[in-house]
Short mmCIF file of N, CA and C in Angstrom, two decimals:
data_model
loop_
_atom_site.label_atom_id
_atom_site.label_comp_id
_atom_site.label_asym_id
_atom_site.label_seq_id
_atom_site.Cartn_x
_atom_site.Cartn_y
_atom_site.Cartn_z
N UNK I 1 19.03 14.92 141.59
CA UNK I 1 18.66 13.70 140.89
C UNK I 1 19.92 12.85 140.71
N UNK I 2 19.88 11.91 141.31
CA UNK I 2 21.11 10.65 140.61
C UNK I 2 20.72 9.41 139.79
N UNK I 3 21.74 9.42 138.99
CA UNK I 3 21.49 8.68 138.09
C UNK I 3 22.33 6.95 138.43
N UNK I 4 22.05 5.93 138.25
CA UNK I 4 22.39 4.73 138.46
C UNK I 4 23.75 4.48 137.39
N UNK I 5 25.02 3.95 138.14
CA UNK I 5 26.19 3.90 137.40
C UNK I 5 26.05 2.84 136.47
N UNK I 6 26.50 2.87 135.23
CA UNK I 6 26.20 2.27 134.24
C UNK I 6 27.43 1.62 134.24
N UNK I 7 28.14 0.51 135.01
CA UNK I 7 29.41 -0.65 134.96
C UNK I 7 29.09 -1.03 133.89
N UNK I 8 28.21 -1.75 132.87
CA UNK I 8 28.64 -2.31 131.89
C UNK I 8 29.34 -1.14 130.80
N UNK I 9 29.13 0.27 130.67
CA UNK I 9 29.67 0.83 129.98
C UNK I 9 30.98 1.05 130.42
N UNK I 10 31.70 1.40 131.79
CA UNK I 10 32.56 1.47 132.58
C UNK I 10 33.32 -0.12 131.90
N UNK I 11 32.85 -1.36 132.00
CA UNK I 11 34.14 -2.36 131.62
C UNK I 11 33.88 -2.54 129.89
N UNK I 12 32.75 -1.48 128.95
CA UNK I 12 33.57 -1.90 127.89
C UNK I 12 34.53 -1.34 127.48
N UNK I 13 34.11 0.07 128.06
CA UNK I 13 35.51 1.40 128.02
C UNK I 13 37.02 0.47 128.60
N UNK I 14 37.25 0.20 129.85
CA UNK I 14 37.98 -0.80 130.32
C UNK I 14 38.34 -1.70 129.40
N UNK I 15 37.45 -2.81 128.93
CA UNK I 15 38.39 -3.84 128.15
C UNK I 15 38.12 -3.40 126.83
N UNK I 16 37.91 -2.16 126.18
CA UNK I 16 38.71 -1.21 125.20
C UNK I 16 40.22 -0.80 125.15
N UNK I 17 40.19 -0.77 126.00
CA UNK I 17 41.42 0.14 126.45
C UNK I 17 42.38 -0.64 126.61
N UNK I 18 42.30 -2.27 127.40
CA UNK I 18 43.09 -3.31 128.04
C UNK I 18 43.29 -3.56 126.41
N UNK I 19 42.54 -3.79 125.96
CA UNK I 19 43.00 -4.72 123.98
C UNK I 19 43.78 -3.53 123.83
N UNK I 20 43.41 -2.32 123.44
CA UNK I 20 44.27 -1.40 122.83
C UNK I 20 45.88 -1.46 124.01
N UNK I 21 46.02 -1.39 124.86
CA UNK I 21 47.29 -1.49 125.34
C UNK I 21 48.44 -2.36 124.87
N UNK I 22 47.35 -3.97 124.77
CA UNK I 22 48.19 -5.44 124.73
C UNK I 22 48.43 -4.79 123.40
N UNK I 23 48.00 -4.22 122.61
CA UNK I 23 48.02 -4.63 121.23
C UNK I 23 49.13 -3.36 121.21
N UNK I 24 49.24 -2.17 122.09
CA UNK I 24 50.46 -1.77 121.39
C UNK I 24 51.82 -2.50 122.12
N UNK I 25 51.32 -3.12 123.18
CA UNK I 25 52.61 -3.61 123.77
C UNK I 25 53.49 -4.87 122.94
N UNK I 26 52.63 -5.11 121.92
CA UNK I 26 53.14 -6.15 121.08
C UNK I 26 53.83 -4.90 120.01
N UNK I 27 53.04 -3.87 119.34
CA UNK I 27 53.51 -3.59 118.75
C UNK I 27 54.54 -2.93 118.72
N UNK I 28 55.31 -1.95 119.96
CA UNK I 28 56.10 -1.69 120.59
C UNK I 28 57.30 -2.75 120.90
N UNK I 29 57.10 -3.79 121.16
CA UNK I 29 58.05 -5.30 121.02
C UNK I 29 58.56 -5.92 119.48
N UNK I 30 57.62 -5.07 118.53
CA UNK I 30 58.55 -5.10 117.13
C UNK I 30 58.86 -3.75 117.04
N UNK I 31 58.95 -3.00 117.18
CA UNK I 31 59.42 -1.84 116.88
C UNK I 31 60.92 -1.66 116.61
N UNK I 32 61.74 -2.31 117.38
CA UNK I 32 63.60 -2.53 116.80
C UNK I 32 63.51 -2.67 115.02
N UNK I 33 62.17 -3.40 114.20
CA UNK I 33 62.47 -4.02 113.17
C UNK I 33 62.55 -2.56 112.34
N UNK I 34 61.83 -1.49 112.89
CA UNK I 34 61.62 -0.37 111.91
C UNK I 34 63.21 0.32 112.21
N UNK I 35 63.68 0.11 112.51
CA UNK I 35 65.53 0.33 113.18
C UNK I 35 66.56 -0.17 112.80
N UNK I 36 66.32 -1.22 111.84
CA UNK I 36 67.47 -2.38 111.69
C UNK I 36 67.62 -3.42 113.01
N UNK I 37 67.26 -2.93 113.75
CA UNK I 37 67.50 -4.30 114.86
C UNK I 37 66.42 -5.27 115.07
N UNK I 38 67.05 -6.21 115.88
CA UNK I 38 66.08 -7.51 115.94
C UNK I 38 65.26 -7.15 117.02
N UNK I 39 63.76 -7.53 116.74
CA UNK I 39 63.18 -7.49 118.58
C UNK I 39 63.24 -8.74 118.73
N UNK I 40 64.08 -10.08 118.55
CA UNK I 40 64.11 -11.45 119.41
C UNK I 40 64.44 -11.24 120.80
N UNK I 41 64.14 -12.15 121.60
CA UNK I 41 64.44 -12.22 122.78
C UNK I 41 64.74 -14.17 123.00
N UNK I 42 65.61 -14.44 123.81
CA UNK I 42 65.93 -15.41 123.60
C UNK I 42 64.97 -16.25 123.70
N UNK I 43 64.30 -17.54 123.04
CA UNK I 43 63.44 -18.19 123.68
C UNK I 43 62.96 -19.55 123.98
N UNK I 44 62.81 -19.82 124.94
CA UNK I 44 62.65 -21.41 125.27
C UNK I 44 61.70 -22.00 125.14
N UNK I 45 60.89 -21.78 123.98
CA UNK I 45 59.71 -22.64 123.73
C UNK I 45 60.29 -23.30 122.00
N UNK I 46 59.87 -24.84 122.57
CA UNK I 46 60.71 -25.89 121.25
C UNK I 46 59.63 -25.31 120.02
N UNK I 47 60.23 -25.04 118.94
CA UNK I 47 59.31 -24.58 117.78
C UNK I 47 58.33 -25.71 116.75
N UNK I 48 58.33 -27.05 117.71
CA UNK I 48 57.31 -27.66 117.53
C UNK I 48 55.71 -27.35 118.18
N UNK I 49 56.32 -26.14 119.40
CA UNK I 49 55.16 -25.93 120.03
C UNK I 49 54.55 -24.83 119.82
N UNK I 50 55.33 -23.92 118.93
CA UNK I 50 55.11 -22.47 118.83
C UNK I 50 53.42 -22.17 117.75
N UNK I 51 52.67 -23.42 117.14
CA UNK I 51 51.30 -23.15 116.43
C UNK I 51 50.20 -23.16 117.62
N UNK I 52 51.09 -24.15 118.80
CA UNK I 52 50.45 -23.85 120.51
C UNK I 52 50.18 -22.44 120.57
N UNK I 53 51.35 -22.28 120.49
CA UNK I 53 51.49 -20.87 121.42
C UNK I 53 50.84 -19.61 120.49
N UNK I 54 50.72 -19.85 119.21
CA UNK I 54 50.12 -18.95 118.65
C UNK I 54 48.65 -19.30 118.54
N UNK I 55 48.52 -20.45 118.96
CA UNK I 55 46.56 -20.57 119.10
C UNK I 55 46.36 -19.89 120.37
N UNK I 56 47.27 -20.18 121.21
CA UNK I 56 46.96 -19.45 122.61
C UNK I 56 46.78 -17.78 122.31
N UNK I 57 47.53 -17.52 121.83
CA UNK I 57 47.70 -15.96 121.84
C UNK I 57 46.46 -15.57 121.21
N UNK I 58 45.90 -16.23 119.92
CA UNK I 58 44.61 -15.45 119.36
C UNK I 58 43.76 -15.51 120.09
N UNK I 59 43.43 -16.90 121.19
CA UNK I 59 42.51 -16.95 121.75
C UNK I 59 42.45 -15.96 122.90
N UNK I 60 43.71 -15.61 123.40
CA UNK I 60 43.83 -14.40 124.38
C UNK I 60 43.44 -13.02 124.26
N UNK I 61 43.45 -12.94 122.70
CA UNK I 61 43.06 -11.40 122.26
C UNK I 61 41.42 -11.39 122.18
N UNK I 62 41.22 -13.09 121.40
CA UNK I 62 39.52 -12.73 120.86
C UNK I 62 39.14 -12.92 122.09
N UNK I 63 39.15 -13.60 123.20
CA UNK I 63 38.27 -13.90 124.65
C UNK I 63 37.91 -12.67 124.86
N UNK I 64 38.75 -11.16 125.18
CA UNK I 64 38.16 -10.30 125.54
C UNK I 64 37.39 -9.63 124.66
N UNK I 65 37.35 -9.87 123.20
CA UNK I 65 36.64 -9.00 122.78
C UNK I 65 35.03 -9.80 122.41
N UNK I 66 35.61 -10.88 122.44
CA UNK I 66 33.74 -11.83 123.27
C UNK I 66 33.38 -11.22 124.22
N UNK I 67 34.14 -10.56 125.44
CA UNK I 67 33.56 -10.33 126.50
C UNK I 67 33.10 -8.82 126.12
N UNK I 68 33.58 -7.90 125.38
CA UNK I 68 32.90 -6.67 125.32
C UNK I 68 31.54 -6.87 124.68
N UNK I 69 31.71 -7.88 123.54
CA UNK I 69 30.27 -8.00 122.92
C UNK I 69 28.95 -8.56 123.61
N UNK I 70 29.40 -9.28 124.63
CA UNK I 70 28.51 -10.09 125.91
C UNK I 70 27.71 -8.94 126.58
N UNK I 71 29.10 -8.10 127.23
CA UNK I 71 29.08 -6.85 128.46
C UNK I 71 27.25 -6.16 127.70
N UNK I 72 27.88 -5.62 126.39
CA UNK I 72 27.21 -4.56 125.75
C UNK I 72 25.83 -5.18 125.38
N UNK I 73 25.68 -6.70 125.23
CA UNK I 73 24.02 -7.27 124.90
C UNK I 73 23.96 -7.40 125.76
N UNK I 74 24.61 -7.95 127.32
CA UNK I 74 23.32 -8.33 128.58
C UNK I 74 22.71 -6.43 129.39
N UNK I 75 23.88 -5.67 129.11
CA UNK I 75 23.07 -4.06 129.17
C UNK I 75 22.39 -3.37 128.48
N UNK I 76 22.03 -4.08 126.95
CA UNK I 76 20.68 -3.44 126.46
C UNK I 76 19.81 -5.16 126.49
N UNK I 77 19.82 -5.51 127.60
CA UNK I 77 18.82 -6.49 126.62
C UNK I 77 17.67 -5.89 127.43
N UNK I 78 16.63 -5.91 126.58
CA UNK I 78 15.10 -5.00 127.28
C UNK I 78 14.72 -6.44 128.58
N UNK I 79 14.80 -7.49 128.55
CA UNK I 79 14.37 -8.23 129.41
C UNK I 79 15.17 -8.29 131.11
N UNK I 80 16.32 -6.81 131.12
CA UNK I 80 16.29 -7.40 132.22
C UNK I 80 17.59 -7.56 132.86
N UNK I 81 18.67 -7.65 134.21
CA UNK I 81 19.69 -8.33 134.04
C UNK I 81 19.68 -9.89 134.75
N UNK I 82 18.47 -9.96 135.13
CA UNK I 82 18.06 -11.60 135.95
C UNK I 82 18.54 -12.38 134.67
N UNK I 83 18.11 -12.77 133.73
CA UNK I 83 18.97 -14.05 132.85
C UNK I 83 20.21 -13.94 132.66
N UNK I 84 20.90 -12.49 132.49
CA UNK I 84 22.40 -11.85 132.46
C UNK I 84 23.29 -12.48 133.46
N UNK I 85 22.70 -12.59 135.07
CA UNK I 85 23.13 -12.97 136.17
C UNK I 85 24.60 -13.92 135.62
N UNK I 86 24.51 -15.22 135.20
CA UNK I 86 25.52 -16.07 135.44
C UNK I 86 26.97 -15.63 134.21
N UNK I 87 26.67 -14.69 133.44
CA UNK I 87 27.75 -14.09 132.21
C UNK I 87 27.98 -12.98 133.18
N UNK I 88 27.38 -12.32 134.36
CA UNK I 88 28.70 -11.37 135.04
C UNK I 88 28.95 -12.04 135.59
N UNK I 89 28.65 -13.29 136.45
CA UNK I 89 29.76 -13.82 137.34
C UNK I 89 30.86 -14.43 136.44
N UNK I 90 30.33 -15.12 135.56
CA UNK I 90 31.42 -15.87 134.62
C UNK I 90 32.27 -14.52 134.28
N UNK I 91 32.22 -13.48 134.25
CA UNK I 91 33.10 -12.32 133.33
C UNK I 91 33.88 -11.70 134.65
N UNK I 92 33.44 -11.57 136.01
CA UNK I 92 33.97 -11.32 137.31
C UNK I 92 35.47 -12.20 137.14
N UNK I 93 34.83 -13.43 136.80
CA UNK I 93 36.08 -14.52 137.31
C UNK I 93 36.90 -14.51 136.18
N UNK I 94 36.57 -14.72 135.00
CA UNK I 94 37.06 -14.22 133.69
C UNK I 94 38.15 -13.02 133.76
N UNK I 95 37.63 -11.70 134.18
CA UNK I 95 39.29 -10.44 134.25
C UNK I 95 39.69 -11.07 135.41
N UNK I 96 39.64 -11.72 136.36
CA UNK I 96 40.13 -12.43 137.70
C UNK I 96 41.66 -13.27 137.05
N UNK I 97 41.27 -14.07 136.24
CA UNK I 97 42.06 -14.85 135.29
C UNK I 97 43.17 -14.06 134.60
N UNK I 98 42.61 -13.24 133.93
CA UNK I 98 43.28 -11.99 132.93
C UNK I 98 44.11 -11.39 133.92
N UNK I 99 43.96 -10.66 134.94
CA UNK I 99 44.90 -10.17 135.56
C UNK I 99 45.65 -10.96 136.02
N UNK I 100 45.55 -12.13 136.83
CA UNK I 100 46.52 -13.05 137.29
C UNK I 100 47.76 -13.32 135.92
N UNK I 101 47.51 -13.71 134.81
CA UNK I 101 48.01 -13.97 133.69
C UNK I 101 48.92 -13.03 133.00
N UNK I 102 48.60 -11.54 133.97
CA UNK I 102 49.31 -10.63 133.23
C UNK I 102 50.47 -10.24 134.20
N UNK I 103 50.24 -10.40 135.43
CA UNK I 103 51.57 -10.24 136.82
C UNK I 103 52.65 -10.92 136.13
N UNK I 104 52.76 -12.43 136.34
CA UNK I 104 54.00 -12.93 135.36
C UNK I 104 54.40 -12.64 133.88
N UNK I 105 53.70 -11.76 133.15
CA UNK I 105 53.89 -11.26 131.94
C UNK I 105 54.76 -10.13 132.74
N UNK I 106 54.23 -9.16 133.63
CA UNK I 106 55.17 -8.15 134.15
C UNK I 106 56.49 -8.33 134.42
N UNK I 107 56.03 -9.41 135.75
CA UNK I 107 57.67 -9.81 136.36
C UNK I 107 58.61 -10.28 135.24
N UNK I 108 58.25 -11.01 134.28
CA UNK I 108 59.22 -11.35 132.88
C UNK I 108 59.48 -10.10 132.16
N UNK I 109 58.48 -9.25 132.14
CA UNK I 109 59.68 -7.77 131.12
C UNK I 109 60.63 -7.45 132.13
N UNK I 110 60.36 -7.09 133.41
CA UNK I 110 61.14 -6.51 134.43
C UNK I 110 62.50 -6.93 134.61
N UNK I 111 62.42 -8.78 134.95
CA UNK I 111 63.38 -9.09 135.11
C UNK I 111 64.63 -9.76 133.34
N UNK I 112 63.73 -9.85 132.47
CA UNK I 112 64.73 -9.95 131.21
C UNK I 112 65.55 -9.44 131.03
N UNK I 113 66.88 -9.54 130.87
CA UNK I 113 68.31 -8.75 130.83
C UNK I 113 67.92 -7.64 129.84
N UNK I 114 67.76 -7.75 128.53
CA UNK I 114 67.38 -6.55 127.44
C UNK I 114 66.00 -5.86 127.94
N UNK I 115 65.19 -5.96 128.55
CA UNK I 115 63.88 -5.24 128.86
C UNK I 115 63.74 -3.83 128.60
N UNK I 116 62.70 -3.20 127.25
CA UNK I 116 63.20 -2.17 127.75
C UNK I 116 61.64 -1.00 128.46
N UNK I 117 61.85 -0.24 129.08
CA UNK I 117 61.11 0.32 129.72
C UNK I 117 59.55 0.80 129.44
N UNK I 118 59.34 0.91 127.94
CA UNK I 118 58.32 0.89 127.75
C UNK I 118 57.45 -0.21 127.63
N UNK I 119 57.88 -1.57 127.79
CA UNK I 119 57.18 -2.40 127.67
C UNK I 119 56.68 -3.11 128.83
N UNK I 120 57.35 -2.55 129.90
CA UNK I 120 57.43 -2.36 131.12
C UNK I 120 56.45 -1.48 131.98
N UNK I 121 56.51 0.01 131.01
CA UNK I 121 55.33 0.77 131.61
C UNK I 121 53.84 0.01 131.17
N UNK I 122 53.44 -0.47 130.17
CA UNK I 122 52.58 -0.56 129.71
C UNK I 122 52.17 -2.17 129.91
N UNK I 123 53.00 -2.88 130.70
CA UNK I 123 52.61 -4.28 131.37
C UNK I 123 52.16 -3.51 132.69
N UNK I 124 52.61 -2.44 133.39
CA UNK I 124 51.94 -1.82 134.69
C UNK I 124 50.73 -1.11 134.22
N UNK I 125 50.39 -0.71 133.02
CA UNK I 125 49.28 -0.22 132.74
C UNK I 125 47.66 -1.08 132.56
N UNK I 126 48.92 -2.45 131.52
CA UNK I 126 47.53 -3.49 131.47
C UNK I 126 47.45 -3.90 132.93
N UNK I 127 48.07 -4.03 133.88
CA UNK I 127 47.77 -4.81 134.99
C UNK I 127 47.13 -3.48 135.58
N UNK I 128 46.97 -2.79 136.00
CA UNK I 128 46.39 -1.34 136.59
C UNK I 128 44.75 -1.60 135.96
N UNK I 129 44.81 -1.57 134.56
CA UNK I 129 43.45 -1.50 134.08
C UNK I 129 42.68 -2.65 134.40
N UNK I 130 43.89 -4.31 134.40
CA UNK I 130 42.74 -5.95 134.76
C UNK I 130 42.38 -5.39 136.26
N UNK I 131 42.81 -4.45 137.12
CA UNK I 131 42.42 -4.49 138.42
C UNK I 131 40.84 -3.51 138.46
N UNK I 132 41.37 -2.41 137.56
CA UNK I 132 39.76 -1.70 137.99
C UNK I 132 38.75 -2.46 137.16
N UNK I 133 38.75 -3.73 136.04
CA UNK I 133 38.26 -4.46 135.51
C UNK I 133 37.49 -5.39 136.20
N UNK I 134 38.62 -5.74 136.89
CA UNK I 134 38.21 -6.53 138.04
C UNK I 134 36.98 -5.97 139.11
N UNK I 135 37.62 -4.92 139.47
CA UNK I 135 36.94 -3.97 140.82
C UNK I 135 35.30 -3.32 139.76
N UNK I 136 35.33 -3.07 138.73
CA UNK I 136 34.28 -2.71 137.98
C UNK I 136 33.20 -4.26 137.62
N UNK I 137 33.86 -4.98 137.32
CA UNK I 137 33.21 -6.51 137.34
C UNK I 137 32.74 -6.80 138.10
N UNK I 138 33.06 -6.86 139.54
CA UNK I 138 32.69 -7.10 141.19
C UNK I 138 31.44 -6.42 141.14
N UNK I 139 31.49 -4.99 141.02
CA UNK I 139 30.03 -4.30 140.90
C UNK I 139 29.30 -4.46 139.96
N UNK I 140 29.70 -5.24 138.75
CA UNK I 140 28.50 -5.07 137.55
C UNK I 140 27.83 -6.25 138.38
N UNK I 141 28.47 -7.51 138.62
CA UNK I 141 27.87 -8.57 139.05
C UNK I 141 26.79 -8.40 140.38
N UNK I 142 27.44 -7.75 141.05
CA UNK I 142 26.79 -7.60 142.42
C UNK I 142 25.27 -6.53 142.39
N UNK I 143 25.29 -5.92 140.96
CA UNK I 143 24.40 -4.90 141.09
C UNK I 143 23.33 -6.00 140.41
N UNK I 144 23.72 -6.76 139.90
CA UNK I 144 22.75 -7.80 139.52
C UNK I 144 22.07 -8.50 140.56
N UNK I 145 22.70 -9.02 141.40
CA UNK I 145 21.43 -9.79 142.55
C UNK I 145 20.66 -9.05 143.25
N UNK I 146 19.53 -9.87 143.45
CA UNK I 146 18.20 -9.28 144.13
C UNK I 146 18.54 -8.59 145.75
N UNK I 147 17.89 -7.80 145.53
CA UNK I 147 17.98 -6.94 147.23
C UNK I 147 17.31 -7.61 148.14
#
């Protein structure tokens, strides 16, 4: 007997896991403070722009966790995944985005003079996970259209 793979549970596990990473990779980037040292890194954004950059950032954390709450109602909704159809393609292209966004987050720990290695492993981890996100998205979507 086989049973039909359940991708929407597969990317909420996935973008479980992607939030829990970002979120220690931030928290790991203060970690000098529990040390006496600074975690600054030098930075070139004018601090007229930095309420920018912190609207950006919340919106970066809450987008995915809109998308787990989406994932998890269009896979119980009793009617079906035909109305679901256009929220997996929108969510396909959506971690499409997310991973692209996170390569230059990589190449910047890598190449920063102070970088240090764990923040490094765990930018190869979030990017590892936007890919099977990705590759798991491809199939939630695709298992949706008609045969």
């Amino acid at each position: 007997m086989t049973f039909p793979i359940d991708y929407a549970l597969r990317l909420r596990s996935l973008w479980i896991c992607w939030l829990l990473a970002m979120l220690f990779h931030v928290e790991l980037g203060l970690m000098p403070l529990f040390h006496g040292q600074s975690p600054e890194i030098e930075s070139h954004v004018d601090a007229a722009q930095l309420p920018l950059l912190f609207g950006a950032m919340l919106g970066y954390f809450l987008l995915p966790l809109l998308a787990v709450l989406l994932i998890a109602y269009a896979a119980s909704d009793p009617q079906g995944s035909r109305r679901w159809r256009p929220w997996r393609r929108l969510h396909f292209w959506f971690s499409i985005v997310y991973t692209i966004t996170n390569i230059p987050h990589l190449i910047a720990d890598i190449v920063v003079p102070d970088s240090r290695l764990g923040q490094v492993v765990l930018m190869v981890v979030l990017v590892l996970l936007g890919l099977a996100i990705n590759l798991e998205g491809w199939r939630w979507w695709r298992q949706a259209l008609p045969s």
